[in-house]
Short mmCIF file of C-alpha atoms in Angstrom, two decimals:
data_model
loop_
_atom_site.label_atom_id
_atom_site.label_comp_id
_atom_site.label_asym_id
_atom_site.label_seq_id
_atom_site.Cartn_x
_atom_site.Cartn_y
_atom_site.Cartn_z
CA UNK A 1 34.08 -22.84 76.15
CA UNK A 2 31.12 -22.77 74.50
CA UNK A 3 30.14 -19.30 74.84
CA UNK A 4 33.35 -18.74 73.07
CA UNK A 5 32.54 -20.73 70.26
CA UNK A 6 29.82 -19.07 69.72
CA UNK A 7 31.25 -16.20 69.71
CA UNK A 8 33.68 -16.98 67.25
CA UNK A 9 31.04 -18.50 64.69
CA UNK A 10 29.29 -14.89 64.68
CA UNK A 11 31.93 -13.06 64.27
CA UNK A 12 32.56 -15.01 61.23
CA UNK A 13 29.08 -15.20 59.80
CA UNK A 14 29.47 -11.59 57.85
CA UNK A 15 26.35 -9.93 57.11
CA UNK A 16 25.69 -9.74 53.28
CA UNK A 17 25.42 -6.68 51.87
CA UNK A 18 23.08 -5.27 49.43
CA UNK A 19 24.47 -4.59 45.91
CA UNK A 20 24.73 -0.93 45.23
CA UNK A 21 23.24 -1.09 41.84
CA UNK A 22 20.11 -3.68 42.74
CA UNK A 23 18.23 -0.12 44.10
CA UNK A 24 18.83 1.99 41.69
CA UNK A 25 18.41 -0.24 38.94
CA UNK A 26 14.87 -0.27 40.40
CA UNK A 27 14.42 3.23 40.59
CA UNK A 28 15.06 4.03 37.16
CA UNK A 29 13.25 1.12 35.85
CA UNK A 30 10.18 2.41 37.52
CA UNK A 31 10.10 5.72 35.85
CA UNK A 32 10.10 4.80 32.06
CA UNK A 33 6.36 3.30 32.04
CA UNK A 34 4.56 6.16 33.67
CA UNK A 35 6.12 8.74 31.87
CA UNK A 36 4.91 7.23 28.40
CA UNK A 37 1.53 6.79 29.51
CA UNK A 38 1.46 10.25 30.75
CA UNK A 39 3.02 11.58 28.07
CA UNK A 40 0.32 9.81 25.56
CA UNK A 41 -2.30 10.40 27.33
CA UNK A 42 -1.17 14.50 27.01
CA UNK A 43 -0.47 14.03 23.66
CA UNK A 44 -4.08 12.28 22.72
CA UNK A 45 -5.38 15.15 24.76
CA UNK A 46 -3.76 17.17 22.45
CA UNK A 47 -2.39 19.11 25.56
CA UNK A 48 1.26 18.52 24.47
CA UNK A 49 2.56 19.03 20.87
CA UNK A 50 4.43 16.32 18.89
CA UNK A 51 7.97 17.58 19.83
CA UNK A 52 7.56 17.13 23.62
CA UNK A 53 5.95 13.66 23.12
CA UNK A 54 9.11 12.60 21.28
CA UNK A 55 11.49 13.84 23.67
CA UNK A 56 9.45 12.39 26.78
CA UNK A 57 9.44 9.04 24.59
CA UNK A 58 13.61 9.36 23.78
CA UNK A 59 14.10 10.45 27.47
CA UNK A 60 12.33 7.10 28.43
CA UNK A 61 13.82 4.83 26.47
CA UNK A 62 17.59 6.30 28.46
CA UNK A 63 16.31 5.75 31.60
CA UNK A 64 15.35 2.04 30.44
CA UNK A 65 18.85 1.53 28.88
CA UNK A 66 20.20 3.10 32.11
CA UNK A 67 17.96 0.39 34.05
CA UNK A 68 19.19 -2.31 32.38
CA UNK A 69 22.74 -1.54 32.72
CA UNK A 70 22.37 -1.22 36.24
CA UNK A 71 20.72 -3.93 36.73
CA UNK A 72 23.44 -6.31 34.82
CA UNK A 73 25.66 -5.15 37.27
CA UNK A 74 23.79 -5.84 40.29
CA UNK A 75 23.41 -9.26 39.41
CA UNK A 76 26.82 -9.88 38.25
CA UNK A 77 27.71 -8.54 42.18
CA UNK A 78 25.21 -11.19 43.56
CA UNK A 79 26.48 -13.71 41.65
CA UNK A 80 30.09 -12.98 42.76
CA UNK A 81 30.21 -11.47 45.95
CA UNK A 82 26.54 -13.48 47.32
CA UNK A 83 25.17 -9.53 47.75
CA UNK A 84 22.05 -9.26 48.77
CA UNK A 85 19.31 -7.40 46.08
CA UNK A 86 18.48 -10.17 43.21
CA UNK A 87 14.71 -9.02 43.74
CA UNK A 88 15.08 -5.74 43.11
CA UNK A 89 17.64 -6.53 40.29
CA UNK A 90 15.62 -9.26 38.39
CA UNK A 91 12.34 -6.45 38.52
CA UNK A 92 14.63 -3.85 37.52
CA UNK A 93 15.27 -6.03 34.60
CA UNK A 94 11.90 -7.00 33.65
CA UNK A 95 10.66 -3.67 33.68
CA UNK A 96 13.31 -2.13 31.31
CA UNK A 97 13.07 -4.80 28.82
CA UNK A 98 9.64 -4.43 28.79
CA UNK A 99 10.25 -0.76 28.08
CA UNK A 100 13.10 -1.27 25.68
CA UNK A 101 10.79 -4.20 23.81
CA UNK A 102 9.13 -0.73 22.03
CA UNK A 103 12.26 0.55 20.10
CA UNK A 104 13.29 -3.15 19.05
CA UNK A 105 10.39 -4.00 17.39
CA UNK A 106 9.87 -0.54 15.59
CA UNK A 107 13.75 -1.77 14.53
CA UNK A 108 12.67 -4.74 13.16
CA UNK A 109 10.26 -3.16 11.14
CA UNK A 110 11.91 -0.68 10.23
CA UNK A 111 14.16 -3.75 8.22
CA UNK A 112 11.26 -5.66 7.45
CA UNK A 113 8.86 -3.61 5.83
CA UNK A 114 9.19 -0.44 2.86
CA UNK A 115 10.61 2.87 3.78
CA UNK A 116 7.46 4.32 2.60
CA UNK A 117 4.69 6.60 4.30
CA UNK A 118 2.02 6.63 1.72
CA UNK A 119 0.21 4.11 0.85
CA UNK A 120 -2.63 3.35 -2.44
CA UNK A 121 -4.62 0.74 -3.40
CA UNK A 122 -4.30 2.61 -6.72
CA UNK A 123 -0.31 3.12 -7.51
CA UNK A 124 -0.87 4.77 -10.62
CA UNK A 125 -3.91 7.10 -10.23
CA UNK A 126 -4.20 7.58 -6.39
CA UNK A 127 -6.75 9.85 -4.72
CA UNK A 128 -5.87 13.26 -4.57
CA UNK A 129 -5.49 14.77 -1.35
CA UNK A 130 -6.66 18.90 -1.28
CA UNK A 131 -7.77 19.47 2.50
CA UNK A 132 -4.51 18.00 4.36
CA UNK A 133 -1.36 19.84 5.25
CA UNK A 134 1.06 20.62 2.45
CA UNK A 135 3.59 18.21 3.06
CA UNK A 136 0.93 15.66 2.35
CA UNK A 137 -1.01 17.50 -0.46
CA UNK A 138 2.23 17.90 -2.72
CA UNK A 139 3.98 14.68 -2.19
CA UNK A 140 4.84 13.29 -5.58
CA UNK A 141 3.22 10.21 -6.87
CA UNK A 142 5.43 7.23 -5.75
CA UNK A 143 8.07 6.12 -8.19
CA UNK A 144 9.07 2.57 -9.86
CA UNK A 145 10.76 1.37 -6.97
CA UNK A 146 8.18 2.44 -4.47
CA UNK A 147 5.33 0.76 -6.33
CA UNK A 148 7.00 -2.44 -6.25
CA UNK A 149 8.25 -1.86 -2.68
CA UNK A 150 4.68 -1.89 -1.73
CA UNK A 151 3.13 -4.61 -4.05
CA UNK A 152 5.59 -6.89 -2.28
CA UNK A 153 5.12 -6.03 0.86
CA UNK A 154 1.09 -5.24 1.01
CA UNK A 155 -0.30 -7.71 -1.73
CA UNK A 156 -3.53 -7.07 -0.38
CA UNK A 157 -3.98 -3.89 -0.52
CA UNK A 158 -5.99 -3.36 -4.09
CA UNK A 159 -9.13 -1.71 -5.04
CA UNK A 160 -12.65 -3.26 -3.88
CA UNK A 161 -15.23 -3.63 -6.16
CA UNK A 162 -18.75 -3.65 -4.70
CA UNK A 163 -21.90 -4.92 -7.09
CA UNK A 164 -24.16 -1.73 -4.81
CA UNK A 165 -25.09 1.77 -6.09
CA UNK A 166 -22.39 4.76 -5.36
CA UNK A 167 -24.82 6.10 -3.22
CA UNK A 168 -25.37 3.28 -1.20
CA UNK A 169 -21.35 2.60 -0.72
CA UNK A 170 -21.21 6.58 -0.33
CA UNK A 171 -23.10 6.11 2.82
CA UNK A 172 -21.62 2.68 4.20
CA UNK A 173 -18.24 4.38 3.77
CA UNK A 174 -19.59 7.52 5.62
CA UNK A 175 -20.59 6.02 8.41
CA UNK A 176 -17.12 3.99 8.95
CA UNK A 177 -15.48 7.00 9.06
CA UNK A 178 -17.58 8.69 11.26
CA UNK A 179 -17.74 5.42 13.53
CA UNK A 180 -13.68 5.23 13.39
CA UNK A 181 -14.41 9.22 14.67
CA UNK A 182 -11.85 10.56 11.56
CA UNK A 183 -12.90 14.13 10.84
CA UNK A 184 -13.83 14.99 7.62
CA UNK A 185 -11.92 17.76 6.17
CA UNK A 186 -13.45 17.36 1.89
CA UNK A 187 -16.54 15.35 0.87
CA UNK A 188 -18.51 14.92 -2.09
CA UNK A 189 -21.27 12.46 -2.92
CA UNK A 190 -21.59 10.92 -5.73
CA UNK A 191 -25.03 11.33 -8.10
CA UNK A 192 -26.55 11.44 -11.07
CA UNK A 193 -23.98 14.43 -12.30
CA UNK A 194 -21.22 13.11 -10.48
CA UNK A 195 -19.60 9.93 -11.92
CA UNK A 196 -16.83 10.31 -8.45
CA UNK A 197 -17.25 11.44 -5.12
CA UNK A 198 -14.95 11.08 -1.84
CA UNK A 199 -14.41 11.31 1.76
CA UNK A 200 -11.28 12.83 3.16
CA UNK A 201 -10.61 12.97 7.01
CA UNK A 202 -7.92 13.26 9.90
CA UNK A 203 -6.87 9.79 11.17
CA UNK A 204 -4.66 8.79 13.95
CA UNK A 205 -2.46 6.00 15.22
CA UNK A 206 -4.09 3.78 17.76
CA UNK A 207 -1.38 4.60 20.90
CA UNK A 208 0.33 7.48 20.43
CA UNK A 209 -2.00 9.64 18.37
CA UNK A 210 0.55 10.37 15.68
CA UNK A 211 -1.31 12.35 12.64
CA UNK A 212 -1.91 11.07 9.35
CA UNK A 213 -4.61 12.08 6.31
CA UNK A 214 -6.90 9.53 4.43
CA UNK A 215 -9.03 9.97 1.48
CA UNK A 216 -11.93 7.38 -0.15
CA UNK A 217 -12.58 7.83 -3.47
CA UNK A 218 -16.02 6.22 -4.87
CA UNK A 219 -16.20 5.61 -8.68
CA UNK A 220 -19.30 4.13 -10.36
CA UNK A 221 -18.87 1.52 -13.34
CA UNK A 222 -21.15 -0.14 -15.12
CA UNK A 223 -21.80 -3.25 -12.54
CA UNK A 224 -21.64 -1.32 -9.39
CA UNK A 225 -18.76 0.81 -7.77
CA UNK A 226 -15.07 1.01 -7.24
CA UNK A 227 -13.76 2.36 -4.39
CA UNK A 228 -9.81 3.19 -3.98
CA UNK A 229 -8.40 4.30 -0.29
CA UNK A 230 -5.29 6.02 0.52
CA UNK A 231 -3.40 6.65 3.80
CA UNK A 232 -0.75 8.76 4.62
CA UNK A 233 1.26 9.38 7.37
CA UNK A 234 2.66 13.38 8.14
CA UNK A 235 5.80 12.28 10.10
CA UNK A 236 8.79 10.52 9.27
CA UNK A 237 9.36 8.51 5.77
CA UNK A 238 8.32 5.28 7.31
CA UNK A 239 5.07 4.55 8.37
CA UNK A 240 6.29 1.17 9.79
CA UNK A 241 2.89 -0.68 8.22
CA UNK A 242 0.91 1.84 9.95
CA UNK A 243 -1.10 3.32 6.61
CA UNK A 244 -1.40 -0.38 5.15
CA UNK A 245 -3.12 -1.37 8.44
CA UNK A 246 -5.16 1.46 8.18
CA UNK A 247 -6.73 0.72 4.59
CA UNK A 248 -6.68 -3.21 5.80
CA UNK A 249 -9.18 -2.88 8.61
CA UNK A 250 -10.96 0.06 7.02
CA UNK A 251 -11.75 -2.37 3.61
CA UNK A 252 -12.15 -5.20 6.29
CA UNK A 253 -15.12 -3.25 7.99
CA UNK A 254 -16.59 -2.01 4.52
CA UNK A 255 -16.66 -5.38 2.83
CA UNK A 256 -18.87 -6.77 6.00
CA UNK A 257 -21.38 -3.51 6.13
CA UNK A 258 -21.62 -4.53 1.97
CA UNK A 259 -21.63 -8.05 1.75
CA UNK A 260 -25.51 -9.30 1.53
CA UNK A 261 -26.72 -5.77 0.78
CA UNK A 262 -29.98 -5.94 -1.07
CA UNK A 263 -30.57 -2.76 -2.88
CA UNK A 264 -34.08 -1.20 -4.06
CA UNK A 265 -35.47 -0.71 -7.38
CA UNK A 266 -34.50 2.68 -7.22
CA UNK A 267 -30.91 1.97 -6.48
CA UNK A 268 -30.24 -1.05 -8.35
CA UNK A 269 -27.58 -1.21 -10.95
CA UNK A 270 -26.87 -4.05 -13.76
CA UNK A 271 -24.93 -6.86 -11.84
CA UNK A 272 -22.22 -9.50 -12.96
CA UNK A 273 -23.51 -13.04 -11.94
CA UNK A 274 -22.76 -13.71 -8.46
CA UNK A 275 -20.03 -16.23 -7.05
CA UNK A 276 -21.02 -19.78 -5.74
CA UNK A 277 -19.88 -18.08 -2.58
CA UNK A 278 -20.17 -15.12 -0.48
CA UNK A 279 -16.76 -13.39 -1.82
CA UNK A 280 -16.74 -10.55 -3.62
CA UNK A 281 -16.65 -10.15 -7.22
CA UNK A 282 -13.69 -9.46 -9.23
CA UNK A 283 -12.99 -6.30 -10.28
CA UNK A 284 -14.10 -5.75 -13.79
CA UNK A 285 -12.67 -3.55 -16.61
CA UNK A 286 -12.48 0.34 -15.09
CA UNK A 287 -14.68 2.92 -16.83
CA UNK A 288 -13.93 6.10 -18.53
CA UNK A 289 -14.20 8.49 -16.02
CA UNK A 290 -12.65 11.90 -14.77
CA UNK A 291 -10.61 10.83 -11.85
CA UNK A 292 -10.35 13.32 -8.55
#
């Protein structure tokens, strides 16, 4: 009798099945993340072009979405059916919002920030651009709406004054841009016949490599030097913050190689009374000169 029992009890003790979907929700989640670091690395290598990186990128994001979906339906088959699988299910899902975290945050700033791709610290006057492509070079000076688009959103992003010699910030601003390894495409130095002078280079984004053009432009006053920056992307008509970050850190990195300079005799220029602190002046009144 009690063979028979037992019997009975396994023959109704089913095995559990593994959901269909928990595998191959898996499988595609695991090919998204290698093929965008391969395809960056390329691209940084500048062994693939710009068009192939941005199909490899939308071809990623699919097989993310495609992840994700599969993987909602593995676990809704667990949860129903008691299918075997929720480990390879709840990766599956991990990994492809992990992936898929990349396109919702460029959506969100996409909404939050200006649909703008070139950015000043001077709106009205900006550095000229000669040595970049000509998509860049003959862009038209931003309009009304796009001036105030970008005061709102980048308040900080205005002109430094520096109480230093044009030579001396010449060289300070050199050396960033050679540190930051930008290649410079147009420079002049400023001196004793040259009121202006500038730096213009190649820059890049951080991950991906994507192009984009900056120029420094170094104007001597009568307490020191004024130097504008401007950054602008080549792709696309939104930068999403990229060129404002750009000019941020760069003006970040140039007011700490500045601050505390002590300049020689030879070098010195007339100087406004210094702040109780270590902050930089304020700008003072801009001087008559023939802009680049």
């Amino acid at each position: 009798m009690a063979p028979l029992l037992r019997g009975s009890a396994m023959i109704g003790r089913l095995p559990r099945r593994e959901a269909p979907a928990a595998r191959a929700a898996l499988r595609l989640a695991a090919l998204p993340i290698p093929l965008l670091l391969l395809a960056g690395l390329l691209h940084r290598a500048s062994m693939i072009t710009l068009t192939p990186l941005m199909i490899v990128i939308a071809f990623a994001w699919l097989l993310a979405a495609l992840a994700l979906v599969a993987a909602v339906i593995a676990l809704r088959a667990i949860w129903l059916r008691g299918d075997r699988g929720v480990g390879a299910a709840a990766g599956a899902l991990v990994l492809a919002l992990i992936v898929l975290a990349i396109p919702a945050a460029i959506a969100v700033e996409l909404v939050r920030l200006p649909r703008i791709a070139d950015v000043s610290t001077d709106l009205v006057d900006p550095p000229l651009f000669t040595a970049a492509p000509d998509q860049v070079v003959m862009r038209p000076l931003p309009n009304a709406a796009e001036r105030a688009a970008q005061l709102a959103a980048y308040p900080e992003i205005v002109p430094r004054h520096y109480p230093q010699s044009p030579e001396r910030v010449y060289q300070a601003v050199a050396a960033l841009v050679a540190a930051r390894g930008w290649p410079a495409t147009d420079q002049r130095a400023p001196d004793s016949d040259n009121e202006v002078g500038w730096i213009e280079a190649r820059a890049a984004t951080p991950l991906l490599a994507l192009p984009a053009d900056v120029v420094i432009r170094i104007i001597a006053d009568e307490t020191g030097t004024l130097v504008d920056m401007r950054s602008a992307s080549r792709i696309g008509a939104h930068d999403l913050g990229d060129d404002a970050r750009r000019i941020r850190g760069f003006f970040e990195d140039l007011d700490a190689a500045l601050q505390g300079v002590v300049e020689t005799d030879e070098d010195a220029r007339p100087q406004a009374e210094a702040p109780a602190d270590d902050a930089l002046p304020p700008l003072p009144p801009p001087a008559p000169v023939v802009r680049r």
